[in-house]
Amino acid sequence: MYPNDQQPQGLPGQPGQPGQWDYGQPGYQPGYAPPPGYAPPPGYPMVPPPQGTNGLAIASFVLGLLGFCFLSLPFGFIALSQIKQRNQGGRGLAIAGLIISGLYALLAVAIFGLAAIGASHDSASQGDSTRSVIPDGPTSVSISELKTGDCVQSIEEKDHIRKVTLVPCTSAHDAEVITPVTLPGAWPGSADAAFAKANDSCGDQVDKLVGNSPMYDKLETFILYPNTESQWNLSNGRATCMVHNANGSKLTGKVPR
């Protein structure tokens, strides 16, 4: 109850009174549009779908799998450029082709490097260098000092040979050194096994170095090799491959190659 039956001023909900809630007044209105002069927010452009798969990308991947790196590498790089320009698919194929080609290239480099190291080792182990000063008379040397082309005055089969006598190859001599070799692996466990290794290695080298000689059919191989474990370790498995006349006669010159 209010005095004089008057309602308090300013109560909301009474039309025409201060503080009233009037949704007809300016303010938020459903369906509000920006005033003239304001552009609507920009839209997002539609990206067209890829225009098929790039043929060079496919070729790069397939050739990479087959190992044709000299083709797959350029095809892959060209494909990546075309895919970007033409909005094509196949980027993954092109990248896969490049990766596979790169792996093949690394493998080829590794194989080439190992082969070069092996060739260098074989050359060093076989002692292809010849003697710088040729003896002008009988000269005694250790068997570990024998070099390719040395002519040995006499040879005989016995268990322990430590030194041999070198002579000029124009003098009568029993054998000529074809090449020293380093036998593969560790001590094989017995003299017979060591000889088998030396025989295989020397047989290959003699065939390779004098196989075309007109004297080849008249020659036999003579091998100096370590026949005990201590000799093997001391010489690092070194053996010396020589040839002599099969009929036992003396050689009077260098074996023709």
Tab-separated table of C-alpha atoms in Angstrom, residues 49 131 160 251:
chain	number	residue	atom	x	y	z
A	49	PRO	CA	40.754	-29.718	-56.427
A	131	ARG	CA	113.190	-54.065	-55.833
A	160	HIS	CA	112.042	-73.844	-42.064
A	251	LEU	CA	115.649	-70.412	-65.533
